XYZ file of C-alpha atoms in Angstrom:
744
model
C 94.087 68.915 98.843
C 96.521 67.630 101.381
C 98.648 66.175 98.528
C 99.406 69.643 97.061
C 100.368 71.240 100.220
C 103.818 71.867 101.050
C 105.516 73.202 104.419
C 107.128 76.311 104.060
C 110.487 74.803 105.134
C 110.181 72.246 102.496
C 109.471 74.853 99.904
C 112.415 77.091 100.925
C 114.586 73.925 100.653
C 113.548 73.307 97.365
C 114.831 76.942 96.008
C 118.228 76.337 97.169
C 120.544 78.924 98.058
C 118.852 82.154 97.459
C 122.073 84.332 97.011
C 125.727 84.327 97.721
C 126.675 87.534 96.745
C 125.790 91.302 96.611
C 127.155 94.254 94.667
C 126.097 97.788 94.398
C 127.568 98.157 90.576
C 124.247 97.487 89.029
C 123.021 100.545 90.427
C 125.662 102.930 90.508
C 126.067 106.179 88.853
C 128.185 106.617 85.861
C 129.634 109.771 87.266
C 130.717 108.204 90.690
C 133.674 106.852 91.859
C 134.814 104.294 94.217
C 135.746 105.641 97.645
C 137.862 102.539 98.863
C 139.209 99.367 97.521
C 136.366 97.282 99.051
C 134.242 95.928 96.011
C 131.190 95.782 98.128
C 131.215 99.620 99.168
C 128.499 101.625 98.019
C 129.381 104.499 95.397
C 129.438 108.056 96.353
C 128.298 110.999 94.162
C 131.009 113.564 93.329
C 128.459 116.244 93.210
C 126.626 117.818 96.255
C 123.019 116.949 96.348
C 120.700 119.743 95.759
C 116.929 118.910 95.924
C 116.221 121.674 93.288
C 118.774 120.411 90.779
C 117.745 117.696 88.252
C 120.927 115.621 88.565
C 119.689 114.957 92.303
C 116.719 112.998 90.923
C 118.018 111.268 87.785
C 120.953 110.338 85.654
C 121.383 109.663 82.281
C 123.569 106.471 81.715
C 126.055 105.630 78.944
C 123.896 102.476 78.031
C 120.828 104.613 77.417
C 119.238 103.754 80.532
C 117.957 106.364 83.084
C 118.691 105.935 87.024
C 116.333 107.492 89.139
C 117.201 108.498 92.615
C 114.604 108.732 95.476
C 115.077 109.164 99.224
C 112.437 107.103 99.915
C 112.649 103.348 100.721
C 110.497 100.288 99.130
C 108.543 98.900 101.958
C 106.314 96.634 99.901
C 104.039 99.605 98.849
C 105.156 99.699 95.186
C 106.738 103.211 95.325
C 109.353 101.775 92.942
C 107.020 100.906 90.267
C 105.041 104.203 90.795
C 108.026 106.431 90.235
C 109.263 104.832 87.413
C 105.929 105.087 85.846
C 106.140 109.088 86.632
C 109.618 109.199 85.217
C 108.975 107.033 82.248
C 105.765 109.191 81.300
C 107.755 112.424 81.208
C 110.799 111.047 79.406
C 108.425 109.123 77.050
C 110.843 106.007 77.538
C 109.863 102.510 77.855
C 109.731 101.724 81.699
C 112.266 98.566 81.119
C 114.880 101.106 80.562
C 114.434 102.702 83.880
C 116.003 102.002 87.156
C 115.390 103.487 90.460
C 118.106 103.876 93.227
C 116.568 103.701 96.742
C 117.479 105.710 99.719
C 121.430 106.007 100.371
C 123.424 108.891 102.258
C 125.188 110.934 100.032
C 124.029 109.655 97.035
C 120.037 110.250 96.841
C 118.073 113.061 98.057
C 117.477 113.273 102.010
C 113.697 112.809 101.968
C 113.564 112.183 105.782
C 111.389 109.076 106.397
C 109.206 106.882 104.317
C 106.166 107.424 106.391
C 102.844 108.809 106.480
C 101.474 107.665 102.714
C 103.463 110.728 101.341
C 105.892 108.896 99.059
C 103.705 109.473 95.897
C 102.875 113.152 96.970
C 106.599 114.048 97.559
C 108.951 111.900 96.058
C 107.342 110.771 93.054
C 105.979 114.249 92.415
C 109.618 115.450 92.745
C 110.503 112.780 90.192
C 107.985 113.772 87.718
C 108.897 117.431 87.837
C 112.853 116.669 87.558
C 111.763 114.269 84.898
C 109.892 116.861 82.564
C 112.493 119.367 83.097
C 115.144 117.184 82.117
C 113.247 116.198 79.026
C 112.716 119.812 77.964
C 116.430 120.764 78.672
C 117.559 117.790 76.294
C 115.082 119.042 73.667
C 116.431 122.299 73.806
C 120.076 120.985 73.721
C 119.044 118.591 70.712
C 117.562 121.608 68.787
C 120.948 123.283 68.929
C 123.022 120.295 68.298
C 120.916 119.307 65.312
C 120.095 122.811 63.893
C 116.340 121.796 64.162
C 113.509 123.531 65.701
C 112.547 122.388 69.035
C 109.050 121.646 68.191
C 110.104 119.324 65.541
C 111.810 117.094 67.770
C 110.620 114.015 69.788
C 112.140 112.147 72.589
C 111.460 108.458 72.949
C 113.488 105.783 74.616
C 116.742 107.916 74.830
C 116.521 109.346 71.419
C 115.656 112.530 70.040
C 114.875 112.746 66.533
C 113.118 114.953 63.876
C 113.612 115.846 60.196
C 115.716 112.925 59.488
C 118.340 113.765 62.228
C 118.725 112.101 65.632
C 120.861 111.945 68.621
C 120.900 109.984 71.918
C 120.346 111.790 75.284
C 123.437 110.489 76.851
C 125.583 111.858 73.734
C 124.119 115.180 74.131
C 125.166 115.305 77.689
C 128.464 113.578 77.135
C 128.816 112.674 80.635
C 128.210 116.121 82.090
C 125.656 117.270 84.394
C 122.419 118.999 83.633
C 123.674 122.025 85.533
C 120.107 123.578 85.551
C 117.259 123.454 88.442
C 114.011 121.876 88.270
C 111.467 123.990 86.507
C 108.191 124.419 87.464
C 107.185 125.790 83.881
C 108.030 122.248 81.991
C 104.860 120.797 80.927
C 103.893 117.596 82.157
C 103.058 114.670 79.885
C 100.747 113.331 82.576
C 98.299 116.077 81.685
C 98.393 115.378 78.075
C 99.978 112.206 76.982
C 99.035 109.724 79.841
C 100.256 106.679 78.102
C 102.097 105.047 81.174
C 100.647 107.036 84.302
C 97.265 105.710 85.144
C 97.757 102.311 83.859
C 98.122 99.186 85.856
C 101.634 98.217 85.649
C 102.965 94.953 87.578
C 105.479 95.552 90.315
C 108.928 95.673 89.302
C 110.225 93.890 92.468
C 107.774 90.757 92.286
C 109.992 88.704 90.114
C 113.065 88.697 92.263
C 110.747 87.895 95.150
C 108.991 84.869 93.606
C 112.045 83.701 91.918
C 114.152 83.707 95.166
C 116.652 86.166 93.696
C 118.365 88.326 96.029
C 116.100 91.210 97.252
C 115.830 91.575 100.985
C 118.486 92.843 103.290
C 118.215 89.376 104.925
C 119.591 88.007 101.481
C 122.783 90.109 101.462
C 126.163 88.008 101.807
C 129.522 89.515 101.646
C 132.991 88.004 101.356
C 134.202 86.825 104.715
C 131.052 88.021 106.629
C 130.691 87.129 110.141
C 127.456 86.629 111.923
C 126.400 88.136 115.440
C 123.566 87.665 118.088
C 122.529 89.955 120.828
C 122.079 88.366 124.235
C 119.101 90.014 125.514
C 118.327 90.906 129.172
C 115.300 89.418 130.789
C 113.496 92.832 131.054
C 113.814 96.055 129.156
C 115.607 98.092 132.479
C 117.857 95.219 133.414
C 121.323 95.963 134.036
C 124.059 93.402 133.814
C 125.838 92.910 137.079
C 128.295 89.944 136.515
C 129.880 87.966 133.598
C 131.265 84.488 133.852
C 133.987 85.681 131.295
C 136.511 82.515 131.555
C 133.566 79.881 131.194
C 132.504 82.037 128.050
C 136.101 82.183 126.646
C 135.918 78.248 126.349
C 132.828 78.202 124.476
C 133.944 76.546 121.124
C 133.469 78.761 117.821
C 133.084 81.863 119.396
C 134.873 84.660 117.440
C 134.610 87.496 119.758
C 132.493 87.987 122.832
C 131.440 91.696 123.098
C 130.493 93.531 126.342
C 129.435 97.189 126.033
C 128.144 98.325 129.242
C 124.830 96.221 129.571
C 125.091 95.151 125.808
C 126.178 91.638 125.215
C 126.762 90.180 122.125
C 128.288 87.196 120.292
C 130.364 86.773 116.984
C 130.842 83.613 115.012
C 131.829 82.691 111.650
C 128.672 80.719 111.094
C 125.047 81.860 111.893
C 123.899 78.867 113.426
C 126.885 78.659 115.678
C 126.107 82.214 116.876
C 122.706 81.424 117.831
C 123.894 78.451 119.795
C 126.637 80.600 121.288
C 124.256 83.505 122.341
C 122.041 80.848 124.193
C 125.122 79.421 125.974
C 126.430 82.838 127.027
C 122.973 83.527 128.277
C 123.633 81.118 131.179
C 126.832 83.081 132.390
C 125.321 86.377 132.840
C 123.712 88.095 135.902
C 120.886 90.843 135.645
C 119.491 93.217 137.876
C 115.956 94.097 137.210
C 112.667 95.277 138.693
C 109.192 93.502 137.922
C 107.852 96.851 136.668
C 104.932 95.939 134.184
C 101.252 96.255 135.349
C 100.470 92.611 134.872
C 97.082 91.166 135.631
C 95.244 94.635 135.726
C 92.814 96.078 133.386
C 95.367 97.926 130.952
C 92.303 100.309 129.937
C 91.965 101.305 133.563
C 95.660 101.378 134.219
C 96.031 103.706 131.121
C 93.008 106.177 132.331
C 95.262 106.112 135.752
C 98.567 107.395 134.370
C 99.595 111.236 134.568
C 99.112 112.787 131.308
C 99.790 115.822 129.344
C 96.524 117.071 128.618
C 95.387 119.589 125.926
C 92.339 120.828 123.872
C 92.948 120.056 120.241
C 89.786 121.706 118.928
C 86.932 123.612 120.694
C 84.249 125.327 118.639
C 83.808 129.089 119.136
C 80.135 128.297 120.224
C 80.905 125.101 122.162
C 78.796 124.746 125.441
C 78.450 121.781 127.581
C 74.871 122.422 127.791
C 74.344 121.604 123.969
C 74.743 117.764 124.512
C 73.262 118.053 128.100
C 70.015 119.375 126.352
C 69.678 117.425 123.213
C 66.803 115.207 122.730
C 68.934 112.409 122.217
C 72.123 111.804 123.956
C 74.894 109.047 123.671
C 78.196 108.088 125.170
C 80.672 105.167 124.845
C 84.153 104.413 125.403
C 86.301 102.326 123.208
C 89.769 100.754 123.554
C 92.756 99.705 121.215
C 95.451 97.209 122.971
C 99.165 97.381 122.149
C 99.610 95.750 118.729
C 102.944 94.548 116.931
C 104.251 95.386 113.600
C 104.632 91.542 113.492
C 106.820 91.481 110.287
C 107.272 88.422 108.430
C 111.162 88.644 108.688
C 112.770 89.805 111.717
C 114.923 92.789 111.768
C 118.427 92.678 110.241
C 121.237 94.818 109.766
C 125.013 94.768 108.399
C 127.690 96.992 109.050
C 131.648 97.225 108.393
C 134.052 99.360 110.047
C 137.342 100.115 108.615
C 139.993 102.932 108.527
C 137.611 105.269 110.578
C 134.828 104.780 108.118
C 131.377 102.912 108.721
C 129.227 101.161 106.106
C 125.606 100.380 107.065
C 122.951 98.500 105.342
C 119.543 98.575 106.527
C 115.759 98.487 106.151
C 115.064 101.569 108.069
C 112.531 103.789 106.832
C 114.863 106.898 107.104
C 118.537 106.429 106.052
C 119.588 110.298 106.727
C 118.075 110.070 110.304
C 119.325 106.642 111.015
C 122.787 108.195 110.220
C 122.313 111.099 112.220
C 121.439 109.182 115.257
C 124.536 106.930 114.664
C 126.374 109.879 114.982
C 124.807 110.848 118.312
C 125.453 107.024 119.164
C 128.953 106.384 118.080
C 130.644 109.681 118.093
C 131.737 109.448 114.385
C 131.632 112.444 112.052
C 128.815 112.200 109.540
C 131.164 112.139 106.683
C 132.340 108.955 107.971
C 129.238 107.105 108.060
C 127.411 105.797 104.872
C 123.879 104.270 105.343
C 122.228 102.280 102.258
C 118.759 101.357 102.376
C 117.663 97.563 101.469
C 114.251 96.307 101.433
C 113.152 94.354 104.251
C 110.534 91.726 104.647
C 107.433 93.418 106.273
C 107.755 96.931 107.395
C 104.673 99.030 108.614
C 106.480 101.760 110.217
C 109.219 102.129 113.126
C 109.930 98.494 113.618
C 113.147 96.971 114.882
C 115.136 98.060 111.718
C 116.842 101.278 113.104
C 117.874 99.329 116.467
C 119.389 96.397 114.640
C 121.298 98.663 112.350
C 122.726 100.690 115.359
C 123.681 97.286 116.969
C 125.301 95.933 113.948
C 127.131 99.569 113.657
C 128.535 99.096 117.489
C 129.370 95.406 116.822
C 131.429 96.216 113.741
C 133.375 98.991 115.346
C 134.432 96.110 117.713
C 135.102 93.779 115.143
C 136.604 95.776 112.199
C 137.589 94.740 108.915
C 134.827 92.444 108.346
C 131.279 92.514 107.413
C 129.166 91.925 110.533
C 125.540 90.614 109.893
C 123.057 90.745 112.787
C 119.607 89.330 112.668
C 117.033 89.214 115.311
C 115.268 86.100 116.292
C 111.605 85.847 116.002
C 111.506 86.005 119.864
C 113.427 89.043 119.815
C 111.532 90.718 117.285
C 108.187 90.118 119.187
C 109.699 91.368 122.502
C 111.789 94.264 121.675
C 110.139 96.282 118.601
C 108.475 99.402 119.657
C 104.663 98.645 119.360
C 101.455 100.616 118.172
C 100.587 102.068 121.355
C 97.244 101.333 123.432
C 94.678 104.108 123.353
C 91.268 104.884 124.981
C 88.537 106.886 123.277
C 85.434 108.473 124.832
C 82.897 109.937 122.938
C 79.731 111.880 123.722
C 77.121 113.364 121.222
C 73.631 114.838 121.198
C 71.257 114.445 118.638
C 68.387 117.121 117.483
C 64.887 115.951 116.985
C 65.716 115.469 113.250
C 68.571 112.990 113.857
C 71.289 115.538 113.228
C 74.371 115.905 115.534
C 74.403 119.006 117.494
C 77.627 118.749 119.795
C 80.445 116.174 119.847
C 82.848 115.802 122.774
C 85.761 113.555 122.234
C 88.451 112.705 124.648
C 91.425 110.321 123.606
C 94.465 108.686 126.044
C 97.334 107.784 124.140
C 100.985 107.277 124.255
C 103.250 108.846 121.822
C 103.332 107.233 118.348
C 106.269 109.065 116.830
C 109.577 108.090 118.750
C 111.900 107.470 115.679
C 115.596 107.946 115.932
C 115.348 111.291 113.892
C 119.226 111.805 114.609
C 118.901 111.305 118.344
C 120.535 108.155 119.813
C 118.371 108.235 122.742
C 115.662 106.752 120.427
C 117.985 103.713 119.657
C 117.344 100.696 121.613
C 121.245 99.908 122.278
C 121.775 103.428 123.558
C 119.857 102.234 126.752
C 122.551 99.507 127.446
C 125.963 100.830 126.628
C 126.119 103.219 129.494
C 127.521 106.131 127.591
C 125.297 108.881 129.190
C 122.289 108.467 126.820
C 118.903 109.310 128.149
C 115.554 107.808 127.878
C 113.659 107.901 124.602
C 112.214 111.172 123.810
C 108.580 111.833 122.948
C 107.540 112.181 119.644
C 105.302 114.468 117.925
C 101.747 114.670 119.515
C 100.180 114.841 116.400
C 100.448 110.844 115.670
C 97.855 110.269 118.531
C 95.277 112.986 117.328
C 95.554 112.031 113.638
C 91.840 111.426 112.394
C 90.404 112.300 115.881
C 88.427 115.112 114.528
C 85.239 113.543 112.662
C 85.395 114.470 108.744
C 81.772 115.277 109.285
C 79.971 118.696 109.617
C 79.110 118.842 113.450
C 78.030 122.610 114.654
C 80.063 122.220 118.098
C 82.995 120.290 118.791
C 85.330 119.706 121.872
C 88.312 117.514 121.351
C 90.919 116.953 123.791
C 93.862 114.484 124.282
C 95.746 113.310 127.278
C 99.142 111.926 126.507
C 100.587 109.381 128.640
C 103.898 107.530 129.071
C 102.835 103.695 128.989
C 104.299 100.631 130.499
C 105.529 99.181 126.812
C 107.989 100.680 124.238
C 105.983 102.263 121.380
C 106.613 104.043 118.152
C 104.943 104.579 114.670
C 102.726 101.676 113.441
C 100.819 102.152 110.225
C 98.338 104.793 110.400
C 99.543 105.975 114.127
C 96.574 107.191 115.805
C 94.202 107.381 112.822
C 93.495 103.593 113.231
C 92.089 103.735 116.734
C 90.406 107.026 116.301
C 88.637 106.331 113.151
C 87.431 102.702 114.786
C 85.900 104.631 117.667
C 84.241 107.492 115.560
C 82.827 105.221 113.141
C 81.494 102.757 115.610
C 80.003 105.707 117.343
C 78.508 106.930 114.017
C 76.807 103.766 113.829
C 75.435 103.926 117.017
C 74.063 107.179 116.407
C 72.588 106.419 113.195
C 70.812 103.381 115.206
C 69.221 105.500 117.937
C 68.345 108.219 115.236
C 66.623 105.135 113.419
C 68.569 106.192 110.093
C 70.311 103.862 107.627
C 73.957 104.031 108.614
C 75.289 105.426 105.199
C 72.410 107.971 104.881
C 73.342 109.114 108.288
C 76.750 109.674 107.342
C 75.935 111.353 103.989
C 73.726 113.824 105.897
C 76.656 115.101 107.668
C 78.972 115.424 104.990
C 79.514 118.419 102.654
C 82.423 116.997 100.650
C 81.002 115.568 97.232
C 83.956 113.246 96.978
C 83.292 111.708 100.348
C 79.631 111.292 99.470
C 80.473 109.760 96.186
C 82.580 107.136 97.773
C 79.780 106.204 100.630
C 77.074 106.208 97.585
C 79.155 103.889 95.286
C 79.839 101.523 98.313
C 76.178 101.449 98.827
C 75.515 100.380 95.203
C 78.163 97.355 95.977
C 76.413 96.055 98.949
C 72.673 96.856 98.119
C 71.994 93.405 96.716
C 73.868 91.373 99.316
C 71.481 89.163 101.062
C 72.442 88.270 104.793
C 71.629 84.907 106.292
C 71.272 84.051 109.836
C 74.020 85.041 112.170
C 75.283 87.335 109.157
C 75.905 91.137 109.412
C 77.272 93.882 106.882
C 78.671 97.045 108.605
C 80.687 99.939 106.927
C 83.282 102.627 107.935
C 84.505 105.800 106.362
C 87.263 108.027 106.733
C 89.568 110.588 104.866
C 92.919 109.940 105.868
C 94.498 112.754 108.006
C 90.992 114.508 106.756
C 93.143 115.659 103.903
C 94.535 112.799 102.033
C 92.707 109.500 100.434
C 89.132 108.953 100.905
C 88.189 105.385 101.749
C 84.700 103.820 102.487
C 84.771 100.271 103.394
C 81.814 97.683 104.056
C 82.495 94.070 105.727
C 80.317 91.199 105.490
C 80.674 88.779 108.429
C 79.271 85.432 109.684
C 79.614 85.021 113.613
C 78.998 81.661 114.994
C 77.618 82.331 118.335
C 78.089 78.796 119.894
C 82.019 79.228 118.961
C 82.340 82.690 118.618
C 84.187 82.102 115.695
C 84.134 85.238 113.209
C 84.233 84.663 109.524
C 84.897 87.691 107.324
C 83.095 86.744 104.126
C 83.733 89.644 102.173
C 85.162 93.259 102.152
C 84.422 96.167 99.847
C 86.062 99.474 99.554
C 85.767 102.568 97.367
C 88.907 104.936 97.181
C 89.383 108.198 95.910
C 93.129 109.252 95.989
C 92.894 111.740 93.325
C 95.006 111.141 90.227
C 95.775 107.574 90.067
C 99.434 106.564 89.015
C 98.973 102.716 89.121
C 95.461 101.379 89.538
C 96.464 98.050 90.538
C 99.150 99.341 92.798
C 96.652 101.385 94.643
C 94.280 98.333 95.061
C 97.209 96.296 96.314
C 97.688 98.917 98.891
C 94.160 99.173 100.105
C 93.578 95.334 100.173
C 96.782 95.117 102.265
C 95.514 97.456 104.548
C 92.257 96.161 104.869
C 93.458 92.680 105.559
C 95.925 93.879 108.125
C 93.160 95.814 109.785
C 90.815 92.855 109.836
C 93.667 91.033 111.611
C 94.373 93.704 114.138
C 90.745 94.050 115.052
C 89.828 90.677 114.976
C 92.840 89.131 117.120
C 96.086 90.895 117.772
C 97.046 92.121 121.355
C 100.356 92.423 122.958
C 100.407 90.507 126.258
C 102.874 90.776 128.966
C 103.580 89.478 132.547
C 105.333 91.718 135.270
C 108.673 91.708 133.401
C 108.247 91.140 129.720
C 106.122 90.628 126.646
C 104.749 87.254 126.380
C 103.539 86.843 122.814
C 106.885 85.539 121.400
C 105.811 83.485 118.490
C 103.257 83.011 115.974
C 100.908 80.700 118.426
C 100.944 83.209 121.099
C 100.664 86.506 118.477
C 98.437 84.961 116.076
C 97.742 86.988 112.583
C 95.130 86.341 109.937
C 96.131 83.189 108.132
C 95.804 83.029 104.216
C 92.836 80.917 104.420
C 90.979 83.349 106.733
C 91.590 86.166 104.319
C 88.286 87.468 103.043
C 87.224 88.051 99.314
C 87.876 91.844 98.508
C 86.515 93.821 95.809
C 88.001 97.670 95.352
C 86.612 100.487 93.407
C 88.957 103.196 92.540
C 87.634 106.595 91.690
C 90.432 108.335 89.558
C 90.894 112.327 89.089
C 93.442 112.561 86.728
C 93.511 116.384 87.466
C 93.567 116.132 91.108
C 96.487 115.818 93.004
C 97.710 112.113 93.450
C 97.473 110.925 97.122
C 99.016 108.035 98.805
C 96.715 105.458 100.271
C 98.955 103.054 102.243
C 97.341 104.048 105.677
C 93.723 104.964 104.359
C 92.205 101.651 104.712
C 93.086 100.477 108.504
C 90.500 102.516 110.493
C 87.538 101.983 108.025
C 88.145 98.302 107.832
C 87.966 97.595 111.637
C 85.195 100.035 112.114
C 83.338 98.293 109.297
C 84.201 94.837 111.061
C 82.597 95.977 114.477
C 79.650 97.265 113.203
C 79.009 94.087 110.734
C 79.744 91.947 113.896
C 77.202 94.102 115.870
C 74.467 93.310 113.122
C 75.222 89.666 113.152
C 75.207 89.251 117.034
C 73.751 92.463 118.810
C 76.850 92.608 120.566
C 78.561 96.071 120.451
C 82.419 95.392 120.461
C 83.899 98.721 121.931
C 87.452 96.745 123.173
C 89.620 95.366 120.654
C 90.432 92.353 119.728
C 86.775 91.289 118.517
C 87.168 87.632 119.164
C 88.317 88.226 122.774
C 85.234 90.509 123.304
C 82.875 87.840 122.056
C 84.339 85.371 124.299
C 83.992 87.399 127.577
C 80.537 88.369 126.427
C 79.518 84.783 125.921
C 80.985 83.979 129.358
C 78.557 86.939 130.779
C 81.993 88.602 131.683
C 82.270 92.409 131.187
C 85.386 93.881 129.911
C 86.902 96.444 131.999
C 84.600 99.772 132.167
C 86.032 103.299 132.594
């Protein structure tokens, strides 16, 4: 077996150079014009974008191809392929004739952020309507052009024909715009033909990745491009007090040393030289900082001690504290989720060029328009002088360092005009400076009646904000903290991120839900699922505990508290999947269920685990999931999303936790912040329940909460140890040592 293994470095070396050039011309609109002589500059639409116009979503090109415009980014979720499928269906066109142009300011619609598992619900459905409207408009045109009744005409692969006559759709338009709005009356082929939608289609971007073609922003190379590195301070709130400029000026290979307040960077022609320079410069800087982090304290207790903005989020009209107190069976438990990282495979990267008062930025941000707004605030440039183009990054699960590195590259480009400036973070920077998924404490109390039904449910959650994206505000960009330009502290995001899925999807007569929002010690923002991950982990763990107290099978216990037939169908199908599984000694099977946001995709998960109680090694043998995401666009793509979500969730739940000392985060590499390895990945089986006439729902964040809940419930079955504080492996080690994790 060892003979066939190859190191990652050797494998990459065997590929040779991935890419030496990048051109936007392959995705350009035939009706656009270059704004400047720079051949690498993105193209600009000459027509104002209007979300209601067909032209904002698709362009018919002279070579017979169709370019679809989407304001969403490809984050590995396969949205490019799904959007191409819905467009191909409505245009009755082979998918090979369709290109998808990703988010780019001034060129694609402003669809905000690619977040919340809503790209299918929003962008894909907008494209579907635009494509159907375009088809009907073109058939009308062809009917007049060919003097043939519309009903006698068919559109296929860009050609309209009927009664012995034909024309190409580009010929019909002859380079003109559609000049018409999207019609809600245009019939959808997805409801009648369904030749492409509903079929598993291979991802359009996989080939470029596996063959080593230029795909990620990390691959981009421009003529005469220079490389940059930021010299990071020893703590987040540090201020630069002195710089040995004379010594720095003598460092070989330095193209420019840049200091903007406490933001320090170096630029060189060669990337490795830049890395060496950054390390050398760090020895010539003096910082002032405080040891402000609560090291060596229970984070769970620390969170509970912080000042909070508390609010009652839901309270039943008949709520009474006595409901639980007077119940025949009462139960109370508290759960904890630590800070966790995005832990992207590829560290964040940004490229920028500034020349003649105009700024061009290439980024893997989830929102090119919100980033542009924040850059306006940060740089003082007019919006029309900033162009931001989205390029896929390697690993993105929410608000990671993509916006920060793009803003840093922009700042450096303005200090080094006329050249493309490429800034890529190092692994240590990514781990230490990205915004984390925040730590949370969840406390649940419930009462059961004599029939094993939940009478009252009281839920309190403690959480930091989950939504601190730039959103047009420079204060939320990390470089703004250091340039001393009068920017303030990062602003809190929407409260809803913390309370997502905090209300159980079960029918419970009396509910009382309260959230307590604190400002925690570490930087935090949106990470896949936001608060839903921890809330579902707590709720589904507690449901299992209640089921045990009621002496009812966990699946039956959930079903008796559900009124939604689609939810019940998912659980019943899951029960069928695991019914025949024979557990051996030290093995357990647990389940978890949720409907994401209580209004999106349904997902029921089962986990089969083996726990070696001598070594505390947890092996996840197999995972099952039953998913109902309404109309399915691409079954394999949907399964990929669920599979990825389950594997990531198992990794989070088993082993992931951000640690810190009194100044900075200490998990700076993959040894100190382990994630699930390939050989540890479980077998996975997924059933998809298709509802072709229901609204399609995104599923990228549906599985995380149920998967970790299934994991801890399975561990309990295998060991009798109820893990209420993640990560599981740490909790089991404490249990084996006879230690108690911090209690409330």
